[in-house]
XYZ file of C-alpha atoms in Angstrom:
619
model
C 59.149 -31.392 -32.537
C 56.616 -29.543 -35.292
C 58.116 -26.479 -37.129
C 55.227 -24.958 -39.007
C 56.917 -21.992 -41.210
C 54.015 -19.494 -42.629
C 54.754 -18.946 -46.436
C 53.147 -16.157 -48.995
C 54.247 -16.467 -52.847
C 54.717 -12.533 -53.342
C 54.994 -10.358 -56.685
C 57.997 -9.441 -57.526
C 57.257 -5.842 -56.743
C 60.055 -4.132 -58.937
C 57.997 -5.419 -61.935
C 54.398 -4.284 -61.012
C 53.371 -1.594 -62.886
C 50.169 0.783 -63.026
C 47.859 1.848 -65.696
C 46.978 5.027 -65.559
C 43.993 5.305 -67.394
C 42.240 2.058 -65.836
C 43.477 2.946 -62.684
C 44.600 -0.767 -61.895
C 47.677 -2.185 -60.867
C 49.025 -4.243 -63.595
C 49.816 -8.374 -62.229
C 49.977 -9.878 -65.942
C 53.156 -11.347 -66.367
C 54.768 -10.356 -63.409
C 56.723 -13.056 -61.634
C 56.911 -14.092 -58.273
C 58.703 -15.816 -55.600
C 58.881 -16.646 -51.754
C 58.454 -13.312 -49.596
C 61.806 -13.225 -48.547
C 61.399 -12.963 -45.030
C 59.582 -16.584 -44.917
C 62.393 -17.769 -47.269
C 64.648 -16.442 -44.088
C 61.938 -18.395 -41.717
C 62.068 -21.654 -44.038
C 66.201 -21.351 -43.561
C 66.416 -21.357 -39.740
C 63.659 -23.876 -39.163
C 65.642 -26.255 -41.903
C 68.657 -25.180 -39.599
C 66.561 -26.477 -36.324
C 64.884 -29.212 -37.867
C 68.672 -30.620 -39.226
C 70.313 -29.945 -35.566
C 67.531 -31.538 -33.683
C 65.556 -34.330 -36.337
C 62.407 -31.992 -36.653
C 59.653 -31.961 -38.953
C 59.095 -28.434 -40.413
C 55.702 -27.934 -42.544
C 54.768 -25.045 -44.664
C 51.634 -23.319 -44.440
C 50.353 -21.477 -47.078
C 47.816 -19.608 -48.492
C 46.996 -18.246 -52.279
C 45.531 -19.776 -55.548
C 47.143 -22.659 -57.209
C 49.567 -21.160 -58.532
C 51.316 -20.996 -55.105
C 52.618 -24.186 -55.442
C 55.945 -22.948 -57.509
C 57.137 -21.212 -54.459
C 55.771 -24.538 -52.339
C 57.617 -27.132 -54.578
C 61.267 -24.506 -53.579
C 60.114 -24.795 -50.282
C 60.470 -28.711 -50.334
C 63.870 -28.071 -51.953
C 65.070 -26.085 -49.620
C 64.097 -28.901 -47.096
C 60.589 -28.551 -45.885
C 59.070 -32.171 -45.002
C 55.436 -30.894 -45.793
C 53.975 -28.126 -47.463
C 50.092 -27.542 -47.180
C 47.951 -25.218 -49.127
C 45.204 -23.284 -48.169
C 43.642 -22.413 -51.819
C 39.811 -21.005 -52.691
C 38.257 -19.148 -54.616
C 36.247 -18.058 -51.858
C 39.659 -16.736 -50.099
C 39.958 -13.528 -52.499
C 40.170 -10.556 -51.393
C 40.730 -11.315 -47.686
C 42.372 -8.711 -45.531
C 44.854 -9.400 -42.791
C 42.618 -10.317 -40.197
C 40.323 -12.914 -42.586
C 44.178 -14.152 -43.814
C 45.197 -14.527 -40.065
C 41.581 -16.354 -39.264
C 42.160 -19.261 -42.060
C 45.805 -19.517 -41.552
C 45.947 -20.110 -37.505
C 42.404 -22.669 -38.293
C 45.286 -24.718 -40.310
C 47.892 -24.306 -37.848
C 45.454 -25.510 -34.744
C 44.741 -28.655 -36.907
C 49.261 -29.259 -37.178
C 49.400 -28.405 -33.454
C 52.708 -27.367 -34.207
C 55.417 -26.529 -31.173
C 56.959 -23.380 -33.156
C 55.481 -21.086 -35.566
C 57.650 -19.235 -37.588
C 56.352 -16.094 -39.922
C 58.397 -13.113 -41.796
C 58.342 -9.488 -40.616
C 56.269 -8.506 -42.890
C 55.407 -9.104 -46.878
C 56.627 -7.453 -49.256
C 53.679 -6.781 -51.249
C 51.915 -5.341 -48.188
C 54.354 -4.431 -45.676
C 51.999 -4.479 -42.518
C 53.766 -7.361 -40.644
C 50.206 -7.541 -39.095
C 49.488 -11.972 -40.047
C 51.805 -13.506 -37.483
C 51.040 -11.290 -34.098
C 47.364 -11.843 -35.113
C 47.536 -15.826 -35.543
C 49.032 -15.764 -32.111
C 46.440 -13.669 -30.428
C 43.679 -16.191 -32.318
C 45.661 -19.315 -30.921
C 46.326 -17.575 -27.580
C 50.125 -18.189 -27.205
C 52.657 -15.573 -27.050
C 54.571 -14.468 -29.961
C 57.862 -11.757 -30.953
C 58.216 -9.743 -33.717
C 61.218 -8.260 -35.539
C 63.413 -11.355 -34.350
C 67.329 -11.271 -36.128
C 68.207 -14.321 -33.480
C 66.414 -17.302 -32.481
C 67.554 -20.110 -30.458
C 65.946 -22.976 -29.052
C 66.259 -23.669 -25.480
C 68.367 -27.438 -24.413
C 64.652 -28.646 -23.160
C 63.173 -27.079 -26.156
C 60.143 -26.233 -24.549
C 61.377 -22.895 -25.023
C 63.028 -19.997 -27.135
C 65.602 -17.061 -26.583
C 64.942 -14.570 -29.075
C 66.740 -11.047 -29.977
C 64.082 -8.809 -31.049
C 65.083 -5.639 -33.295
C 63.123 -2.450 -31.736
C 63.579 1.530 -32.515
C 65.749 1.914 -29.941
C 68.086 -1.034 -30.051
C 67.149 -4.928 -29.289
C 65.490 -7.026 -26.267
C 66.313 -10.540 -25.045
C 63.132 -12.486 -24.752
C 62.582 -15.829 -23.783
C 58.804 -17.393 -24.185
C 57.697 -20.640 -24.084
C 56.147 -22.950 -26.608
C 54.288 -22.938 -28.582
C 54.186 -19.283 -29.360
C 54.986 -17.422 -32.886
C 58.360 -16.026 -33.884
C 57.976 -13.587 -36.746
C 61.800 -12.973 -38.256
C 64.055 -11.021 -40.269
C 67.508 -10.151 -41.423
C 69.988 -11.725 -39.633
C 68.184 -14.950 -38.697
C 69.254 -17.269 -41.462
C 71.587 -16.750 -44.353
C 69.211 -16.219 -47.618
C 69.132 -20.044 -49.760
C 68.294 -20.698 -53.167
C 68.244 -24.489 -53.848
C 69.917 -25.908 -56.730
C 68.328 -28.102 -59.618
C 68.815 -31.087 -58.592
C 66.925 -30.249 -55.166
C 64.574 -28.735 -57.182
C 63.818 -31.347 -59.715
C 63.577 -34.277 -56.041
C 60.912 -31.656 -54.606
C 58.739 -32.168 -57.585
C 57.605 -35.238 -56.522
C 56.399 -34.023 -52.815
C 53.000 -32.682 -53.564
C 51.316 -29.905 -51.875
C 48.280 -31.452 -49.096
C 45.478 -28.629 -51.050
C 42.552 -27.650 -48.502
C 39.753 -25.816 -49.149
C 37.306 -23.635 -47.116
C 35.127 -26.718 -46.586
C 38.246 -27.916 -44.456
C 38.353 -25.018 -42.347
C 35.042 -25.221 -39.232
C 34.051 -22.068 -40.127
C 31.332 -20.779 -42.330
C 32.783 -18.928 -45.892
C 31.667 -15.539 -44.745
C 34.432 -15.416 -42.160
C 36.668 -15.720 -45.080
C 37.263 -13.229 -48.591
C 35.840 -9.866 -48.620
C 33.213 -10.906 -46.738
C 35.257 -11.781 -43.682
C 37.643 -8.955 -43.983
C 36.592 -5.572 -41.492
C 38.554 -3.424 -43.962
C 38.139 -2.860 -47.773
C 40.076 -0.142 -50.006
C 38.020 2.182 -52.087
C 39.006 3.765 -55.298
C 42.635 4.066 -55.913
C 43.818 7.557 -56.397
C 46.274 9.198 -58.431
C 48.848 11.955 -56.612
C 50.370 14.216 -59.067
C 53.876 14.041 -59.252
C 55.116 17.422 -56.989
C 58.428 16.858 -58.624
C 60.202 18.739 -61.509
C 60.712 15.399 -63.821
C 63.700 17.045 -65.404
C 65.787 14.470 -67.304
C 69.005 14.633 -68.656
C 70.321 12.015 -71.314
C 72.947 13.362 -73.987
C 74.947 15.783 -71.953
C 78.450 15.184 -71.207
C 79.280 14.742 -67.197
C 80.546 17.950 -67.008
C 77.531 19.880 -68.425
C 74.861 17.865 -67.065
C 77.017 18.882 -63.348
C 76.787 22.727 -64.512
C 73.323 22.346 -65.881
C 72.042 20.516 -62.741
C 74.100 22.848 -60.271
C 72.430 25.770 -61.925
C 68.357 24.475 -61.966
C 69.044 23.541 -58.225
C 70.251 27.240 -56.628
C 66.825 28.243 -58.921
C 65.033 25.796 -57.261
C 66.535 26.096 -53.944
C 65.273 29.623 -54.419
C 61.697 28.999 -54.929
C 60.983 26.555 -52.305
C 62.637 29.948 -49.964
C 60.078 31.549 -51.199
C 57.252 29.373 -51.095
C 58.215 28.711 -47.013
C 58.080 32.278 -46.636
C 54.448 32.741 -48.110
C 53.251 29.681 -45.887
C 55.141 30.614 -42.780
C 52.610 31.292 -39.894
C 49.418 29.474 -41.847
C 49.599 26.478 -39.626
C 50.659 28.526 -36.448
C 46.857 27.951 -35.839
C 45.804 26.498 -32.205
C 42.604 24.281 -33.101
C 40.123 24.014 -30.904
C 39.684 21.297 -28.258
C 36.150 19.130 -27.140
C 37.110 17.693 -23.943
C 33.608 17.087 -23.204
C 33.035 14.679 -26.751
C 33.271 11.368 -25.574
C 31.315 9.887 -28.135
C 33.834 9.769 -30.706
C 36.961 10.158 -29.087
C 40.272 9.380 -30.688
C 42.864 7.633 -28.842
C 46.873 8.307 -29.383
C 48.889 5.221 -27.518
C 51.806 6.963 -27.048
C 55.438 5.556 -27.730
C 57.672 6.033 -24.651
C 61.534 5.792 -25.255
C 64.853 5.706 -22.990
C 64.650 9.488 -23.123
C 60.964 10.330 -23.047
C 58.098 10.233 -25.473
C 58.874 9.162 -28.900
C 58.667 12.798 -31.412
C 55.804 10.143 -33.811
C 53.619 10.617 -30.431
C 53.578 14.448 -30.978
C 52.822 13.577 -34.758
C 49.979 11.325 -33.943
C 48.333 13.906 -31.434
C 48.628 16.534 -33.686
C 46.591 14.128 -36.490
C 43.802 13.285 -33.778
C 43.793 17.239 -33.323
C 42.540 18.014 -36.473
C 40.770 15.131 -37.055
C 38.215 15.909 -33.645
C 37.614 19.489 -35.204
C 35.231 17.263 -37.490
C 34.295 14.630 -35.057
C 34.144 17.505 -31.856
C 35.284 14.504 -29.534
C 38.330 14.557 -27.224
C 41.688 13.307 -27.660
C 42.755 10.604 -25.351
C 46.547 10.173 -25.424
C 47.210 6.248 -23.800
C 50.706 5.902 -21.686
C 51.568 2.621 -21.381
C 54.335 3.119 -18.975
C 54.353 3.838 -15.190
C 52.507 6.795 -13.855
C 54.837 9.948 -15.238
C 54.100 13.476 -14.480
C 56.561 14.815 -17.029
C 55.328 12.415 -19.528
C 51.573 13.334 -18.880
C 52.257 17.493 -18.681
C 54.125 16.608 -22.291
C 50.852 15.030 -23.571
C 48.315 17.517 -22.666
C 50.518 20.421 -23.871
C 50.437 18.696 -27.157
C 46.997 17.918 -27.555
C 45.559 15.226 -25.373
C 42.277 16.092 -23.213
C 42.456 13.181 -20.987
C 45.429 10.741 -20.450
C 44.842 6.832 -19.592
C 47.887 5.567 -17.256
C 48.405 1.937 -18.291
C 51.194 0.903 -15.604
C 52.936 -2.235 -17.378
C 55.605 -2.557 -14.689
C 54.100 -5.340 -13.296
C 52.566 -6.817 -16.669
C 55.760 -6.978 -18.730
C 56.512 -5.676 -22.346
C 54.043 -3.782 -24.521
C 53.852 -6.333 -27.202
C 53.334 -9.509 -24.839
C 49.771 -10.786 -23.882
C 49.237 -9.285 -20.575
C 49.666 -5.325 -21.930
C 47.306 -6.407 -24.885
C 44.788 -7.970 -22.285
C 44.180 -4.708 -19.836
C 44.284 -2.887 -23.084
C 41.642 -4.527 -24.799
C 39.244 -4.590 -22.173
C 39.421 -0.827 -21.922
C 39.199 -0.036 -25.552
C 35.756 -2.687 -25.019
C 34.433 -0.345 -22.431
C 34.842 2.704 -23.941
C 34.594 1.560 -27.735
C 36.337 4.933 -29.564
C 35.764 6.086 -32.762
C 39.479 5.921 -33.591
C 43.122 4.384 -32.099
C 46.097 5.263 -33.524
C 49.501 3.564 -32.984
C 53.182 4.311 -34.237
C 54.062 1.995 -36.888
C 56.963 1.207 -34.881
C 57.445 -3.033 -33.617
C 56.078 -1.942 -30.186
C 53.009 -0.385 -31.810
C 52.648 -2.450 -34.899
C 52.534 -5.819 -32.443
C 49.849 -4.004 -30.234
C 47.680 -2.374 -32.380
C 47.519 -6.357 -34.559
C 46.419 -7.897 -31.358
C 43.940 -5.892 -30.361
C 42.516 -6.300 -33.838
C 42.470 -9.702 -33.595
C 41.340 -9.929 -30.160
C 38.476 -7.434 -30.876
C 37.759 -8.676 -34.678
C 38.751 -5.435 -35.985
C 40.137 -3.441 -39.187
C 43.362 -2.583 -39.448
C 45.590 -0.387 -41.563
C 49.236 -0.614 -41.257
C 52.093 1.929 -42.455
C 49.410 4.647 -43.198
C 50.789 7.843 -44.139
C 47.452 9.919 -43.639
C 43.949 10.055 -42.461
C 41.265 12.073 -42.852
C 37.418 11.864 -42.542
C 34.750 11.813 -45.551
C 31.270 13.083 -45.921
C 30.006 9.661 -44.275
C 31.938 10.229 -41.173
C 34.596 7.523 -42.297
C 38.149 7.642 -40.948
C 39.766 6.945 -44.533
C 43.108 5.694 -43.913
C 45.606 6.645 -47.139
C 48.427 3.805 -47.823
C 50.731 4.714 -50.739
C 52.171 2.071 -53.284
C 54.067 2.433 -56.312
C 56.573 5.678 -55.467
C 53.309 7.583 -53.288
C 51.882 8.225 -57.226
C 49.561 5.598 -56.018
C 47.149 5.792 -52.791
C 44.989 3.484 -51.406
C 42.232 4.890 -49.288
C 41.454 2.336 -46.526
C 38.380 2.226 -44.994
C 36.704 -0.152 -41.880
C 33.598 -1.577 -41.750
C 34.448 -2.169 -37.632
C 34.597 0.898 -35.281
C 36.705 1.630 -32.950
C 38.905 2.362 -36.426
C 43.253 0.739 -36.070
C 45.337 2.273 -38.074
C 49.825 2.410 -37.262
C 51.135 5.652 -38.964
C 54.698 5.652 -40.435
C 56.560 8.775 -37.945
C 58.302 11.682 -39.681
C 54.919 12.485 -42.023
C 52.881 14.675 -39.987
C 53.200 17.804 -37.813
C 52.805 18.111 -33.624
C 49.966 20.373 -32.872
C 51.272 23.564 -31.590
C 51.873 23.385 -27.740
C 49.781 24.524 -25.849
C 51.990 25.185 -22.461
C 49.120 25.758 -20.193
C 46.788 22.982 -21.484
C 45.496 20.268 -18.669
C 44.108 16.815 -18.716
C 42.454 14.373 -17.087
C 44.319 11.760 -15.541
C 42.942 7.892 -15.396
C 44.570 4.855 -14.532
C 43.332 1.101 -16.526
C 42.706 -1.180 -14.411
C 45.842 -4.292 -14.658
C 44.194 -7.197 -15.039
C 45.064 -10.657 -13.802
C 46.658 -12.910 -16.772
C 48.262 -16.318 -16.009
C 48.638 -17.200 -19.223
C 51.968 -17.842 -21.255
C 53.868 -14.646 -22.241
C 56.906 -13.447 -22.722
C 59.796 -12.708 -20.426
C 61.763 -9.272 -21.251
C 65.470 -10.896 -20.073
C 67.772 -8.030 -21.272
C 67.099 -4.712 -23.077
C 70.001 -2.950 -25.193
C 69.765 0.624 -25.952
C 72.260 1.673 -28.904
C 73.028 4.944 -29.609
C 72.020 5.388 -33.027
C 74.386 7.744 -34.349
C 73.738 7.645 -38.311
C 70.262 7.196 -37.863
C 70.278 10.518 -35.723
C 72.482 12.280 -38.184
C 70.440 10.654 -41.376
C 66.889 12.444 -39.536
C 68.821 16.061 -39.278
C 70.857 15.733 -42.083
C 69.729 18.771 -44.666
C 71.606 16.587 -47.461
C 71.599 13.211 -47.826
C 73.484 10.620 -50.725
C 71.329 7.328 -50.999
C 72.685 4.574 -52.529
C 71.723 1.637 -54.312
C 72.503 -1.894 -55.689
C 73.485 -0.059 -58.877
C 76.612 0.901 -57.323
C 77.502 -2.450 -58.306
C 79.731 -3.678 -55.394
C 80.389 -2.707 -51.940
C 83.995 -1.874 -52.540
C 82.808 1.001 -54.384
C 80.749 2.773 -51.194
C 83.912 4.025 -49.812
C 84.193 6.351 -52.776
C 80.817 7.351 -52.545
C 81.038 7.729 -48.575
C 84.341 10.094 -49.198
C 82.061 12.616 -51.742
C 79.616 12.521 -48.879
C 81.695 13.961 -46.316
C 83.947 15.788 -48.602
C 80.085 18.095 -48.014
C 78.847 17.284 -44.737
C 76.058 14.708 -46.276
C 75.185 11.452 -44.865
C 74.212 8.122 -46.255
C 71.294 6.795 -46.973
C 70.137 3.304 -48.642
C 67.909 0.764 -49.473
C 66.347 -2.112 -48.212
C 68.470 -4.199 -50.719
C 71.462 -2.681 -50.446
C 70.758 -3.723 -46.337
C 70.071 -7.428 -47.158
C 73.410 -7.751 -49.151
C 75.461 -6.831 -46.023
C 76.968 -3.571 -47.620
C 75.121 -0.961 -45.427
C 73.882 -1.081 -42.159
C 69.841 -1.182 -41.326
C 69.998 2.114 -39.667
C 70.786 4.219 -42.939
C 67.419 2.096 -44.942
C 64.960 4.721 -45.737
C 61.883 3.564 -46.973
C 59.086 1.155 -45.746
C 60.616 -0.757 -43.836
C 63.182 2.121 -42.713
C 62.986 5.324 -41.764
C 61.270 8.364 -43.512
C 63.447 11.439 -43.926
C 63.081 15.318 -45.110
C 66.423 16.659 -46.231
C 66.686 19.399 -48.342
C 68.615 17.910 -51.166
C 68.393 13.944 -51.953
C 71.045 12.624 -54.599
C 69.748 9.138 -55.442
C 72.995 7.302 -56.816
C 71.845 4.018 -58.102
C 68.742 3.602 -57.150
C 65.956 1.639 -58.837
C 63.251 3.712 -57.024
C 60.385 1.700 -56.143
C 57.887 2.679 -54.013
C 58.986 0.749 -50.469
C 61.896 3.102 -50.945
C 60.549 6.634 -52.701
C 58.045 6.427 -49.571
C 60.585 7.106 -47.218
C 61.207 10.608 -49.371
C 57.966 12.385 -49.970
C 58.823 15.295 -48.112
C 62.739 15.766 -49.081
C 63.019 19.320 -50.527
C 64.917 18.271 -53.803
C 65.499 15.428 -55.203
C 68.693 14.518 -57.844
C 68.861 10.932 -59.734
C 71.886 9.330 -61.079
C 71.104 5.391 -63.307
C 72.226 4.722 -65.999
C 69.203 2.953 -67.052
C 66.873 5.849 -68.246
C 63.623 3.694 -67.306
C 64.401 3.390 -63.599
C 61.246 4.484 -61.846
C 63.728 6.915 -59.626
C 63.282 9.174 -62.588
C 59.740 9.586 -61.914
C 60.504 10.674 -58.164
C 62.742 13.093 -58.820
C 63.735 16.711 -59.846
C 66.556 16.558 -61.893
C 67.772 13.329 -63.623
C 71.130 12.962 -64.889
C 71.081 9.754 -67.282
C 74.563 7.794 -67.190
C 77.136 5.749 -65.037
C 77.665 6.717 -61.716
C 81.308 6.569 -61.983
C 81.331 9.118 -64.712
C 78.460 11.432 -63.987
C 78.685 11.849 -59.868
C 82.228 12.995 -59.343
C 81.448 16.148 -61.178
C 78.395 16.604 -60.221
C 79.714 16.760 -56.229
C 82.476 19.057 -57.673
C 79.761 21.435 -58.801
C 77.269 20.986 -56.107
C 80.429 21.218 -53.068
C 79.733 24.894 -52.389
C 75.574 24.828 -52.703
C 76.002 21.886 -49.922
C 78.177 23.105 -48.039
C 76.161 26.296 -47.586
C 73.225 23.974 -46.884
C 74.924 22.029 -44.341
C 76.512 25.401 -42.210
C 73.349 27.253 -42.153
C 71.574 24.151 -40.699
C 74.115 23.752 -37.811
C-alpha cells in the first residue's frame, strides 16, 4: 500500500514582519519549517506504514529550498520525497497549487492521500478537498482519528465539525486532510537527520507535469490580491513599562472606567444608524448573490444571518436578488427564517438521500445548479461543512476562491473584492477573481444580520438530486456535544486569554481562579491548544472562534495575527508580557509591561468591581 503525505515548507509566521513604508511583507531571514499539520500527516502515515510495511512518499511543492523540510521528512521516516519546484510555479493560488499537486499524485497512484487542515501561512485548508475533486475520489476534512480498515481498502475517520464530530467511513483511494489529535507531533533526532541526507529529493519540473505552463503560476491562478492595505490601529496603544504592579493596576483600572465611558457614548450616538431596512431586487437575476446556508441540530447557524445580511448590502449596488441555498430537507421554519432575513428566493437542496454536505454527491447537484444559473457571487461559512463545499465547487468549476474572508465589498469595476487580514488585521489583502460566479467562506461573528423583515416572502425552488454512483463517503455516526465554554466564551462580556507565556500548565489553575473570582471566561491560543493545556473550544483566532467581549485581558500572549483576528471587535483590550516587543502590544489598549505573576494579581484586584459590574448588567 502507497501513502502519499502532501507537504508545504511554511514561514515561521511569528517572525514575519511588515514594512510599512514599502508596504511588503518582510521574508528575509525568516526561517521555516514543516506546516505542522503535514508534520501531524507525515506521523500517522509513518505510524501506518510501520504497522502494515507501507511505502509513504512526500509530495511537495516550493523552490529549492524546500528540500530542508524534505530531508526531516526522510528522518522522520518517509521512503520518498518528491519535489515539485519551478520558477514558473510562483505565485500560484490554491486552485493552480491543487492542479500541479494532484498531476503528481495521479502519476504515484497512491491508495491514501494524506494533507493538513490547513497551512499556516494561509489558513484556507482549501489544497486537499480540491486535489480530491480533480482526482474524483472522496475525501474528509478536519480528521483528529484515522484508522485503516482490516481489508484496507478502506478508512474510518472522526471528523471535527462546529457542532461536535462525525464517523465516516470512505473507501480508497480518497484524501484525508488531518489535525490535532491524529498523531503525536515528532521531531527527529541527529542521527536520523544526518541518515536522511543521503535520500535525495526526485525534483520535477513543469515540463513533467501534461499540462501547458499557463495552467500553472499567476497565470493559472483565477484569483490575484491587489494592493495591500494598511488599517489604522483603532486601539489606544497605551504602554506601561516602569510602574510598579500596584500602580500600573490603579493606573490601568482608572484609563479603563474612562474608556468604558466613551465607547457608552459612542454606542449611544450610533444607536438606530443601521436600524435601516435596505431595499430588496427580487426581480435581478442577473447578478444574484447566493448565501448556502449552515443548518445546525437546532436550526440555522447565527453566520447564515451574517452572510444574508452581507449579500443585502452588497445587491443595493448590484440591484440583483439574494438567493439563500438550504441544503437540508424541505423546512418551512427554516425557509420563513431565511426570507425574513433577507433572501428573495430560497433553493431546497434535499441531501437526505445524497449523504453529507461535504461528500461528492451534495457537491455534484450543487454544481450543476450554480452552472445553470452562473451568479455573480456564492458565499459560504468558513465553517468544515462550508469550507469543504465551497473548495469543490471551485475545483469542479475552475474557480477563485477566498477563504477566511472577513469582508467584501464591491469597487468601481463591479469587482466583489474579498478583504483577508494578516499580521494582527493591520494588514489586509484585497482578493479579487478573475472567474465569476465569485467563492469566497467568511469567518462568522464579523458581520451583522439584516434587520428582519417579519413579513418578507420568497420563492421556493427545489435542485434537482442528481444520480451519482461514484465513491463517497458514508456518514456512520454523528455526535453532537454541548459546547458549554464555547457558548459561554461567545456571550461572555469579559474574557482572560492565555498564552504559552504562562509558562506551564500547572499555572492555568491560578489564572482560571482570577477568572471566576469575576465571572470571566477563558480564552486561548492555537498553541496553547496543541500543547494539551487548553481545550480547542476556548482557541480564538483563525483557526478558532472570533469573539466581541467588552474587556479582553491578554495574559501571555505573543499576539500574532492568526490569534488578534479572532479580536477585532472586542470593546477593550488589556496586555500583560513581559517582553515589551510582543506584537500583543500593538493590538491592544492598555499594556502593562512585566511578569504575569507579579503584574496580574493586582491588576484583577483592581479591575474585580469594573467586571463584576460588566458581567451583572449583561445577565
Amino acid at each position: 500500500m502507497k501513502i502519499a503525505v502532501c507537504m508545504k515548507y511554511v514561514p515561521v509566521i511569528a517572525r514575519i514582519k511588515f514594512d510599512y513604508e514599502s508596504k511588503t511583507i518582510v521574508r528575509e531571514g525568516v526561517p521555516s519549517e514543516i506546516n505542522p499539520f503535514d508534520l501531524l500527516g507525515l506521523v500517522r502515515a509513518v505510524e501506518l506504514k510501520n504497522a502494515h510495511d507501507d511505502e509513504v512518499v512526500v509530495i511537495s511543492m516550493g523552490p529549492p529550498s524546500t528540500n530542508e523540510g524534505l530531508t526531516t521528512c526522510v528522518a522522520l521516516g518517509a521512503d520518498r520525497v518528491v519535489l515539485l519546484s519551478d520558477r514558473a510555479l510562483a505565485g500560484s493560488d490554491t486552485l493552480a497549487t491543487s492542479r500541479a499537486l494532484s498531476l503528481i499524485l495521479a502519476k504515484e497512484q497512491p491508495d491514501l492521500i494524506i494533507c493538513g487542515r490547513n497551512s499556516t501561512d494561509g489558513e484556507t485548508g482549501q489544497v486537499g478537498p480540491e486535489i480530491a475533486q480533480m482526482m474524483g475520489i472522496p475525501h474528509v476534512s478536519h480528521v483528529r482519528k484515522l484508522h485503516l480498515h482490516s481489508d484496507r481498502k478502506s478508512v474510518v475517520v472522526e471528523r471535527m465539525t462546529d457542532e461536535g464530530s462525525q464517523t465516516i467511513e470512505c473507501e480508497l483511494p480518497a484524501v484525508i486532510c488531518v489535525t490535532e489529535g491524529v498523531a503525536p507531533e515528532l521531531y527527529p533526532d541527529k542521527e536520523h537527520m544526518e541518515l536522511a541526507q543521503s535520500i535525495p529529493a526526485e525534483v520535477l519540473t513543469c515540463a513533467d507535469l501534461p499540462l501547458s505552463l499557463d495552467q500553472f503560476g499567476a497565470n493559472g491562478s483565477p484569483t490575484w490580491v491587489d494592493e495591500i492595505r494598511l488599517v489604522e490601529p483603532n486601539r489606544l496603544g497605551v504602554l506601561l513599562e516602569e510602574s510598579t504592579p500596584e500602580e500600573a493596576a490603579k493606573q490601568t483600572a482608572d484609563a479603563l472606567r474612562l474608556r468604558l465611558a466613551e465607547l457608552a457614548v459612542e454606542s449611544e450616538s450610533s444607536a438606530g444608524q443601521d436600524f435601516v431596512i435596505l431595499p430588496r431586487y427580487p426581480s435581478g437575476k442577473k447578478k444574484s448573490i447566493w448565501v448556502v446556508a449552515e443548518n445546525t441540530k437546532t436550526g440555522l447557524a447565527h453566520v447564515t444571518l451574517e452572510l444574508l445580511g452581507k449579500a443585502r448590502e452588497l445587491t443595493q449596488f448590484t440591484n440583483s436578488e439574494v438567493v439563500a441555498v438550504l441544503i437540508a430537507p424541505p423546512s418551512e421554519e427554516l425557509i420563513s427564517i431565511l426570507a425574513t432575513q433577507g433572501a428573495d428566493r430560497v433553493l431546497v437542496l434535499d441531501n437526505s438521500q445524497l449523504g453529507p454536505v461535504c461528500g461528492l454527491a451534495v457537491a455534484n447537484s450543487f454544481a450543476a445548479a450554480v452552472e445553470r444559473e452562473n451568479p455573480y457571487a456564492l458565499l459560504f461559512a468558513a465553517t468544515a461543512d462550508g469550507g469543504d463545499l465551497a473548495s469543490r465547487l471551485a475545483a469542479r468549476l475552475e474557480l477563485g476562491l477566498t477563504g477566511d474572508a472577513i469582508d467584501l465589498e464591491i469597487n468601481a469595476d463591479g469587482r466583489l473584492v474579498q478583504l483577508k487580514p494578516a499580521l494582527g488585521g493591520n494588514v489586509v489583502a484585497p482578493i479579487m477573481s478573475k472567474t465569476l460566479p465569485n467563492l469566497v467562506t467568511l469567518r462568522p461573528g464579523l458581520l451583522a444580520p439584516a434587520i428582519p423583515e417579519p413579513r418578507a416572502v420568497a420563492t421556493v425552488e427545489h435542485v434537482p438530486q442528481l444520480p451519482f454512483d461514484g465513491p463517497d463517503i458514508r456518514l456512520l455516526k454523528e455526535d453532537f456535544q454541548e459546547d458549554l465554554e464555547g457558548i459561554l466564551l461567545a456571550k461572555s462580556p469579559v474574557v482572560i486569554g492565555v498564552g504559552m507565556g504562562l509558562g506551564s500548565p500547572e499555572n492555568m489553575a491560578e489564572v482560571q481562579e482570577m477568572a471566576r473570582s469575576v465571572g470571566a471566561s477563558i480564552a486561548t491560543t492555537r498553541d496553547v491548544v496543541h500543547e494539551g493545556w487548553l481545550a480547542q473550544q476556548m482557541m480564538v483566532g483563525i483557526s478558532g472562534r472570533t469573539i466581541a467581549p467588552t474587556v479582553y485581558i491578554a495574559v501571555g500572549i505573543r499576539g500574532a495575527f492568526n490569534h488578534t483576528v479572532g479580536l477585532q471587535r472586542s470593546g477593550v483590550i488589556i496586555a500583560i508580557n513581559q517582553n515589551r516587543r510582543a506584537v500583543m502590544f500593538r493590538s491592544s489598549d492598555f499594556g502593562i509591561v512585566g511578569t504575569w505573576e507579579e503584574f496580574l494579581p493586582p491588576l484583577m484586584e483592581e479591575l474585580r468591581p469594573i467586571l463584576l459590574e460588566l458581567v451583572a448588567t449583561s445577565d
